[in-house]
Coordinates of C-alpha atoms in Angstrom, one line a residue:
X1 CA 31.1 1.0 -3.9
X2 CA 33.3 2.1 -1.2
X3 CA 37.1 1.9 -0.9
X4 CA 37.0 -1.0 1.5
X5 CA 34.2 -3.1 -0.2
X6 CA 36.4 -2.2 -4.0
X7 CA 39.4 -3.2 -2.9
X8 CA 38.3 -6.3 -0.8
X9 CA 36.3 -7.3 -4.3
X10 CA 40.2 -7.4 -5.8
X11 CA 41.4 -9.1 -3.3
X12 CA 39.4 -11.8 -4.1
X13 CA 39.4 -12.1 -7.8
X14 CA 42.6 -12.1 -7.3
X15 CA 42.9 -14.9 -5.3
X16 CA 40.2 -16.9 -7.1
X17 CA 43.0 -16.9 -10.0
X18 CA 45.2 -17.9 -8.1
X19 CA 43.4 -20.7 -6.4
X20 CA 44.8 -19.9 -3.0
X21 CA 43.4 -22.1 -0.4
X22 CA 40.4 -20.4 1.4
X23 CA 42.1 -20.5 5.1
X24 CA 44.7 -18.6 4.0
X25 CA 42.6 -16.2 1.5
X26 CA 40.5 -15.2 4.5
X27 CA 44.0 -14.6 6.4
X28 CA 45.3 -12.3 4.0
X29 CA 42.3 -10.3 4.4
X30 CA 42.2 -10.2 8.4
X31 CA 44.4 -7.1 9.4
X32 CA 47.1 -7.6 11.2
X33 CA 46.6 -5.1 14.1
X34 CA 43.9 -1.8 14.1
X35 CA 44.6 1.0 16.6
X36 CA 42.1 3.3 17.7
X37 CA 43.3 6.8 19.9
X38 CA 41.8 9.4 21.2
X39 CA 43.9 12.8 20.9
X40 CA 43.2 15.2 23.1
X41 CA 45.0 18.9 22.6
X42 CA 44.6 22.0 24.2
X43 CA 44.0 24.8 21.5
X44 CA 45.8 28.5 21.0
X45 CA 43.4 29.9 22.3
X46 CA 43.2 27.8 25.6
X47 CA 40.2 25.4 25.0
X48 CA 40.7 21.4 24.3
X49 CA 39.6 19.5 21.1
X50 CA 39.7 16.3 20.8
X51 CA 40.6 14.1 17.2
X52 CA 40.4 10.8 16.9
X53 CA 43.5 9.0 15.1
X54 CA 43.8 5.5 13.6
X55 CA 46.1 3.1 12.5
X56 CA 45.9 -0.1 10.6
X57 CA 48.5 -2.7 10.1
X58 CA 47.9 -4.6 7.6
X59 CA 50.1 -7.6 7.0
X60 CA 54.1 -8.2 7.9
X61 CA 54.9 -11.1 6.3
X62 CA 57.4 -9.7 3.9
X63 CA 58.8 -6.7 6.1
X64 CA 58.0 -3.8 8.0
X65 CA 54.7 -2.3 7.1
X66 CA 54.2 0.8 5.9
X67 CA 51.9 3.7 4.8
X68 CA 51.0 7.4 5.2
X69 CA 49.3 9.4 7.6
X70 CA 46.9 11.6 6.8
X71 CA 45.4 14.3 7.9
X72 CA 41.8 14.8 6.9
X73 CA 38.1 15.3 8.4
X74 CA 36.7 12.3 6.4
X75 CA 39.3 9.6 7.8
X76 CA 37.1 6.8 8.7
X77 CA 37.7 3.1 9.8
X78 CA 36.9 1.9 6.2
X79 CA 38.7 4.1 4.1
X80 CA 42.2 3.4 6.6
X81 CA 41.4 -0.2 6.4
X82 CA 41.3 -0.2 2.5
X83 CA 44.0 1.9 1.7
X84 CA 46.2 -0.6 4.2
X85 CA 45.4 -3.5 2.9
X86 CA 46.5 -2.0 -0.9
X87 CA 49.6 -0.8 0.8
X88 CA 49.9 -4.9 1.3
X89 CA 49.6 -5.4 -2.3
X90 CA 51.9 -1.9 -3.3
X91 CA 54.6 -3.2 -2.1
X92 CA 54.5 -6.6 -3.2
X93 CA 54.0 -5.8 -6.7
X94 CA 56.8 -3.3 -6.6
X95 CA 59.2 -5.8 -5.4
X96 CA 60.3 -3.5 -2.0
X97 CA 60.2 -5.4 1.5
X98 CA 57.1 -4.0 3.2
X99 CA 53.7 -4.8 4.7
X100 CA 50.8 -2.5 4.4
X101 CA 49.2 0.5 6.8
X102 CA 47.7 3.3 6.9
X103 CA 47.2 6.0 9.6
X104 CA 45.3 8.9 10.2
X105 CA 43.3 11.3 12.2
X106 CA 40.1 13.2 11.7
X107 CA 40.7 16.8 11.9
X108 CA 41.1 19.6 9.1
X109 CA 44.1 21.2 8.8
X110 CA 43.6 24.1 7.4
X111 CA 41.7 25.0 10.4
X112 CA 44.4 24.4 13.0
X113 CA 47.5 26.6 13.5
X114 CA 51.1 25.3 12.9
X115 CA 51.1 24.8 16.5
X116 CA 47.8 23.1 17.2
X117 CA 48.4 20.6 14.5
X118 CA 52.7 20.0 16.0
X119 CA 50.8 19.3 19.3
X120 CA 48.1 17.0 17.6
X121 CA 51.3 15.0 15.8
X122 CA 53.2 15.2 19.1
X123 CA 50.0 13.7 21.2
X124 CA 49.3 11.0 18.4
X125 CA 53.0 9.7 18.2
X126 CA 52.9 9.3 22.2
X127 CA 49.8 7.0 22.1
X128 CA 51.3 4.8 18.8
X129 CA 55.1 5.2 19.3
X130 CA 55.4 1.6 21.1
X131 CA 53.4 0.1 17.9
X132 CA 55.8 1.5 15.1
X133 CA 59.6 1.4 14.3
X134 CA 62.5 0.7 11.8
X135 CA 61.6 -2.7 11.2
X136 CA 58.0 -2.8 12.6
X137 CA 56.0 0.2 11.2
X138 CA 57.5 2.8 9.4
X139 CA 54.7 5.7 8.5
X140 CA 55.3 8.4 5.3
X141 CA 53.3 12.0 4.3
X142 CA 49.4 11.0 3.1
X143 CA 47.0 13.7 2.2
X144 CA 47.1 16.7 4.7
X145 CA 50.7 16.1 6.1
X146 CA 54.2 16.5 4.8
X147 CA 58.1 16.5 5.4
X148 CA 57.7 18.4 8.5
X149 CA 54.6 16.4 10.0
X150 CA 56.9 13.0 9.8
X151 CA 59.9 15.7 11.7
X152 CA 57.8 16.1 14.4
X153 CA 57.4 12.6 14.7
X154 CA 60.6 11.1 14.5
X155 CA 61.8 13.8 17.3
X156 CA 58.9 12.7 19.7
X157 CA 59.1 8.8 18.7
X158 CA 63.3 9.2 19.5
X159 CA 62.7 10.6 23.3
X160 CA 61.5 7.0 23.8
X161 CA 63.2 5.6 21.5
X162 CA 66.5 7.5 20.8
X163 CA 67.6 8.8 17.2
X164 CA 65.8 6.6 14.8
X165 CA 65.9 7.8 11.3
X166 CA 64.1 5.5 9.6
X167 CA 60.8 5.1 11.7
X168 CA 59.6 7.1 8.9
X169 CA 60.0 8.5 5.5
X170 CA 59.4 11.8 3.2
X171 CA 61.1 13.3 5.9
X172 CA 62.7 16.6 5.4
X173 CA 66.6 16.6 3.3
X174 CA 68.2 17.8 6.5
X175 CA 67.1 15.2 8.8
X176 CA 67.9 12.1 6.7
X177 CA 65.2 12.2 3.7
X178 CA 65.9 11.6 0.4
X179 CA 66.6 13.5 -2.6
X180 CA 64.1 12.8 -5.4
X181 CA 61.6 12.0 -2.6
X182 CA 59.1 15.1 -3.2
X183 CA 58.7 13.7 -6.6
X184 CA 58.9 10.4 -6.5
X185 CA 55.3 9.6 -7.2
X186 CA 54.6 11.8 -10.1
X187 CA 58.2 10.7 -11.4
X188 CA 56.8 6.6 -11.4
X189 CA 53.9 8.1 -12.5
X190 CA 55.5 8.6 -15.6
X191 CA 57.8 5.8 -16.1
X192 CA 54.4 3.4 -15.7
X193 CA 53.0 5.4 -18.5
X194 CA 56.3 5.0 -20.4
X195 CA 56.1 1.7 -20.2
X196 CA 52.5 1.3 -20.6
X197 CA 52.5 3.4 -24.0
X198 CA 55.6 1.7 -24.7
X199 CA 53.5 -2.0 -25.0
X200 CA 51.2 -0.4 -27.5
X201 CA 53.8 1.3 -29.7
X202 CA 53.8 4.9 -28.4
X203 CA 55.7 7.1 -26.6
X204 CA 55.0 10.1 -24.0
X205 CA 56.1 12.6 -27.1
X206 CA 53.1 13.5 -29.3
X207 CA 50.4 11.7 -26.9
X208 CA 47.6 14.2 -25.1
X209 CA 47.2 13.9 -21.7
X210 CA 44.3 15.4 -19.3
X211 CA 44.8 15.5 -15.5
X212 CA 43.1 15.7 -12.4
X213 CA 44.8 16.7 -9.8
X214 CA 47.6 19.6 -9.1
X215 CA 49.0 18.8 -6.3
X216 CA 52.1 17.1 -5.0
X217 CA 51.7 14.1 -7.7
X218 CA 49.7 16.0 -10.3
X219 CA 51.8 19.3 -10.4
X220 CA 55.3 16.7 -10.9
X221 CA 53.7 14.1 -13.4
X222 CA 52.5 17.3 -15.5
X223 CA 56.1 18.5 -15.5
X224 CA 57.6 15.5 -16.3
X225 CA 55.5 14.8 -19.0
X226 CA 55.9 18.4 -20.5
X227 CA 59.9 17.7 -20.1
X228 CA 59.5 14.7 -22.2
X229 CA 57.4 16.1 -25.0
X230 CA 53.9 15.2 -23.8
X231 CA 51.0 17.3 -24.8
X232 CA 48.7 18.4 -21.6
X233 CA 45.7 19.7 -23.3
X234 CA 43.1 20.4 -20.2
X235 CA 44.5 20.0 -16.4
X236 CA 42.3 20.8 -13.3
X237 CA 42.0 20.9 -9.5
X238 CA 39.9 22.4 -6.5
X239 CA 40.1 26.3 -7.7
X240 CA 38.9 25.6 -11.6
X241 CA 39.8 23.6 -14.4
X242 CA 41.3 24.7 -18.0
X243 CA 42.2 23.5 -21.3
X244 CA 44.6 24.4 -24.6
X245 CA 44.2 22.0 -27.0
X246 CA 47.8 23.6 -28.7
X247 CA 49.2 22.4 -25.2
X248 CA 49.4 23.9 -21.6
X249 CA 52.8 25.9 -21.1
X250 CA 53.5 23.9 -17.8
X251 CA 56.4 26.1 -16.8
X252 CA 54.5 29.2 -17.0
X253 CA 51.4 27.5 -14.9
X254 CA 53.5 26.5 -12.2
X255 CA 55.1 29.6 -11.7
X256 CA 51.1 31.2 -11.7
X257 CA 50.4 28.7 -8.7
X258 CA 53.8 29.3 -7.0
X259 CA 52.8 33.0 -7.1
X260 CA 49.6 32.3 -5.3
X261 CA 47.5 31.9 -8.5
X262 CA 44.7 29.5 -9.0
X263 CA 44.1 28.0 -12.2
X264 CA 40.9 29.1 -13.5
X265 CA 43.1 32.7 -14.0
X266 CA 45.9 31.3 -15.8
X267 CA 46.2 33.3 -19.2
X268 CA 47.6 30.8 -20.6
X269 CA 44.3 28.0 -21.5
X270 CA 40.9 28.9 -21.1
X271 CA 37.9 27.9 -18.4
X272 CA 36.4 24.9 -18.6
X273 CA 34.0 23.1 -17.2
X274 CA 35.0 20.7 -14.3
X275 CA 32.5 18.4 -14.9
X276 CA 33.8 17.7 -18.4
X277 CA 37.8 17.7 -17.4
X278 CA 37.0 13.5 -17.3
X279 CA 35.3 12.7 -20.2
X280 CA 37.8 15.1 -22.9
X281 CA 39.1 13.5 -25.4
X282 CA 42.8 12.4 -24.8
X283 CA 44.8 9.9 -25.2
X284 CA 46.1 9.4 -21.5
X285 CA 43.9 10.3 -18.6
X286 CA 45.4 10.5 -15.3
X287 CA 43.1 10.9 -11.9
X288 CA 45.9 12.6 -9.6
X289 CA 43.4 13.6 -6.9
X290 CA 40.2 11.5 -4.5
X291 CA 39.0 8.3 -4.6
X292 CA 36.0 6.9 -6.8
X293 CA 35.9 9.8 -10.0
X294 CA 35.3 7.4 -12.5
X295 CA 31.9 5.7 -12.1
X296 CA 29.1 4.1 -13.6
X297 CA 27.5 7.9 -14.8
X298 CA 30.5 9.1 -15.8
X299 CA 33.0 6.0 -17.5
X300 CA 30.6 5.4 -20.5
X301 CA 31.7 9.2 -21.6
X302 CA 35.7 8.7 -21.0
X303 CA 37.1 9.0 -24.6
X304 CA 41.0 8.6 -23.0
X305 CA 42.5 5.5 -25.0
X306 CA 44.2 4.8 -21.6
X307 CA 43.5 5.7 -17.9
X308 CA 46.8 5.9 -15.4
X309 CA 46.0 5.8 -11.9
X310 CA 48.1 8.6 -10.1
X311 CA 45.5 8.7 -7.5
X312 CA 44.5 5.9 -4.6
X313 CA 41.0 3.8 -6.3
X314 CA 40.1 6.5 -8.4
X315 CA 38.0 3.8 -10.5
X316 CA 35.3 2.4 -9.2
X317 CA 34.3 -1.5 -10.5
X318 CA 31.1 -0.6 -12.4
X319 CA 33.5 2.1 -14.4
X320 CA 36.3 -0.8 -15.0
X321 CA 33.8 -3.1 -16.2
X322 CA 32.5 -0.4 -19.0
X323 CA 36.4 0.6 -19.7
X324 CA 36.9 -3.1 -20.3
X325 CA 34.1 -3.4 -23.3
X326 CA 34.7 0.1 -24.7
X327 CA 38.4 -0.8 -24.7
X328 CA 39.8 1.4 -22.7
X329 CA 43.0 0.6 -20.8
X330 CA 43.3 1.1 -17.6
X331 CA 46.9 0.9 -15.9
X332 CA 46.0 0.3 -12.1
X333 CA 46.6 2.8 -8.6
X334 CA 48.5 -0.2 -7.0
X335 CA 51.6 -0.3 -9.9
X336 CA 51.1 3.0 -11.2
X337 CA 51.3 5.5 -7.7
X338 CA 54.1 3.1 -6.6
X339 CA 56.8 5.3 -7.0
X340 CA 56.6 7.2 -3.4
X341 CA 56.9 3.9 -1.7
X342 CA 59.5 2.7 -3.7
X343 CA 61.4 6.3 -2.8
X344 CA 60.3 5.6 0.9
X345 CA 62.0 2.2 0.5
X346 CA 65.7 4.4 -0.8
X347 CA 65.3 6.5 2.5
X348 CA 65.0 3.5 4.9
X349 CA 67.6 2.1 3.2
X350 CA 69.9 5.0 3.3
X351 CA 69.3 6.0 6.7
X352 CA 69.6 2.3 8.0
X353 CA 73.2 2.3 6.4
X354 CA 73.8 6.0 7.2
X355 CA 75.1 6.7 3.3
X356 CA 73.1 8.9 1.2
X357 CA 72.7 8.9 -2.1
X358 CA 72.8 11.3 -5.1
X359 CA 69.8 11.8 -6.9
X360 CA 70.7 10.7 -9.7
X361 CA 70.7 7.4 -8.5
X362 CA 67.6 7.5 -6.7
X363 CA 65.8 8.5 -10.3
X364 CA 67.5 5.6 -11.9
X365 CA 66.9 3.2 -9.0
X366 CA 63.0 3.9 -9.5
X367 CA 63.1 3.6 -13.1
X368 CA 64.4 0.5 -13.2
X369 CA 61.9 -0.7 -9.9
X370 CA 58.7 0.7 -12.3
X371 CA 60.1 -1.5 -15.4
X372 CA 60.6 -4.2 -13.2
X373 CA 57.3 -4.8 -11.9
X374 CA 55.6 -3.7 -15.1
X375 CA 57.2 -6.9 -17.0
X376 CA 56.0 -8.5 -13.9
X377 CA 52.6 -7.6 -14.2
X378 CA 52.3 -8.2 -17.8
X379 CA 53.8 -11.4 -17.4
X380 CA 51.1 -12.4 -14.9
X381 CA 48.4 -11.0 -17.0
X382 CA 49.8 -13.4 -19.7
X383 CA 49.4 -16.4 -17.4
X384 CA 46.4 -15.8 -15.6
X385 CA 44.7 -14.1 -18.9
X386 CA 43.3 -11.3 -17.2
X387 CA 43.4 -8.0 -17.6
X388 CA 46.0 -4.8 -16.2
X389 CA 44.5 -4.5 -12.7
X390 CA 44.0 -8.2 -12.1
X391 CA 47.5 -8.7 -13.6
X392 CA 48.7 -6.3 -10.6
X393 CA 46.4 -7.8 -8.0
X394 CA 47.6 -11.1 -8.6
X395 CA 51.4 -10.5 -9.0
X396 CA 51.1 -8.3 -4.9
X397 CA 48.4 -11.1 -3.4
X398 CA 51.0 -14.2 -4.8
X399 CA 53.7 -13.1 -3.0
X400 CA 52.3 -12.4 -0.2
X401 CA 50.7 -15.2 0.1
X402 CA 54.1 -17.1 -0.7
X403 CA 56.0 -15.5 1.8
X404 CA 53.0 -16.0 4.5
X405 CA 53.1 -19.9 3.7
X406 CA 57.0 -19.9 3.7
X407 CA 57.1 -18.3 7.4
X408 CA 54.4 -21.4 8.0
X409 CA 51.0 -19.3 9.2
X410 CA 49.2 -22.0 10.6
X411 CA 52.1 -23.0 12.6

């Protein structure tokens, strides 16, 4: 099942539960605005190439939207539309004043020069500058883009616009982003397992943990785990997958892949098979990486007491459905990645009020945001007796359909 058709299946559980009135279910669904551009760039070498972008806004009934750009040769309609519309529901469940979207253009990066792909960003912002701002649309780093892809826009969107700081976050420090920001994900990543393990009487220290995923959110949840006394006994990404079952030293590995090492030769674990990095035993299992790992072959196998959700619908629902009768917990994408929006949120806020804040703050900030909106969610599971990811679903979807009735949508 793809993203779209998952996601859209969520939706509406969720608001079965909720026993929202079918007018305004269908409402919530409708996107709020989708924006197709063609961007055409000459190359280094003097030819043009064209990429097509995209942008869907999702809903504004609580705030600005917001969402990531990225940067990928798979971007499709469907998958934007998806991940918008859970942007909707991110937000709302983690109690920060945003709508959803989601943005980005077809190309691969890793074939285009530094250049080539400032141009691209340059020639993209142009054609969607008048449909984003501070308080309309504010876009973030997604898969394939970073700190300096958002620099590049907010100095082309303020030649139209003048200086606007805030049209968009994960910026770099020195033009108005915010400290803990690179981490922020993997850092909620943790605190939702915290408080997940928490519930059921155990504590990061002493658990096993496997993870998919090296990157940006994998590479800081792995540390932070390590920090706190977690055990990460097999870890793996695009260049190879290993395993120690005494623990990984996650120190020494980083240092490996800052020196331009890939995983498979760290001395430090040995090889394993990628195909079985899912289904090791472990306590916590956390996808950090695509979309749709865990499926119907593959979740009957998963012998992780609990699953966290770094990455964006790494479940699918056939897998969900077999978690739920071999009693495995899952702790949803839409609570448990929260932590770069709620980051995102600290930079808009600190950039709208031109005061920065110390780090420090920022860390405690998110803790207490992932707490918050845990309780939340486990109070609504309570409620609706449902399980984690319905809990989540119908905590995001019931305030936004609150605020959307208070602003009087049929009006």
């Amino acid at each position: 099942m793809n993203a779209l058709a998952a996601t859209s299946r969520n939706f509406r559980q969720a608001a079965r539960l909720l026993g929202l009135d079918s007018k305004l279910e269908k409402s919530l669904l409708i996107p709020f605005r989708e924006i197709k551009v063609e961007c055409t760039i000459p190359k280094d070498d003097g030819t043009l190439a064209s990429f097509i972008g995209f942008r869907v806004q999702h809903d504004n009934a609580r705030g600005p939207m917001k969402g990531g750009i990225r940067y990928h040769p798979e971007v499709e309609p469907d998958e934007v539309n998806a991940l918008a519309q859970l942007m909707t529901w991110k937000t709302a469940v983690a109690a920060v004043p945003y709508g959803g979207a989601k943005g980005g253009i077809g190309c691969s990066p890793s074939e285009l020069s530094r250049s080539e792909l400032e141009r691209l960003t340059r020639v993209f912002t142009q054609k969607i500058h008048d449909l984003i701002g501070t308080h309309t649309d504010v876009p973030a780093p997604d898969m394939g883009t970073n700190s300096q892809t958002m620099a590049w826009i907010l100095d082309e969107y303020s030649k139209f616009h003048g200086h606007s700081p805030a049209v968009v976050t994960g910026k770099p420090i020195d033009l108005g982003g915010s400290l803990g920001r690179d981490a922020a994900t993997g850092r909620g990543v943790m605190y939702a397992t915290e408080a997940l393990l928490a519930e059921h009487g155990k504590s990061i220290a002493g658990s096993t943990f496997v993870i998919q995923g090296f990157g940006n959110v994998g590479s800081w949840a792995a540390q932070l785990i390590h920090d706190k006394g977690g055990k990460i006994i097999a870890l793996g990404d695009v260049t190879g997958s290993i395993r120690n079952k005494s623990g990984i030293d996650i120190p020494a590995l980083m240092k490996h892949r800052n020196e331009g090492g890939d995983l498979k030769d760290f001395h430090g674990a040995e090889v394993m098979d990628s195909s079985e990095l899912l289904v090791h035993e472990c306590d916590v299992l956390m996808p950090c990486a695509l979309g749709g790992v865990l499926n119907r072959e593959n979740a009957p196998h998963v012998k992780a007491k609990f699953v966290v959700e770094a990455a964006n619908h790494p479940t699918d629902p056939e897998a969900d459905e077999i978690f739920a009768k071999n009693g495995v917990t899952v702790l949803p994408d839409i609570y448990a990645n929260s932590g770069g929006v709620i980051v995102s949120y600290f930079e808009w806020v600190q950039n709208i009020q031109g005061f920065m804040w110390e780090e420090e703050k920022v860390n405690m900030e998110l803790h207490k945001y992932m707490n918050n909106a845990f309780h939340h969610i486990k109070a609504m599971c309570k409620s609706q007796e449902c399980n984690l990811r319905m809990g989540a679903f119908s905590l995001g979807v019931n305030r936004v359909a609150r605020a959307t009735l208070l602003r009087g949508w049929e009006a």
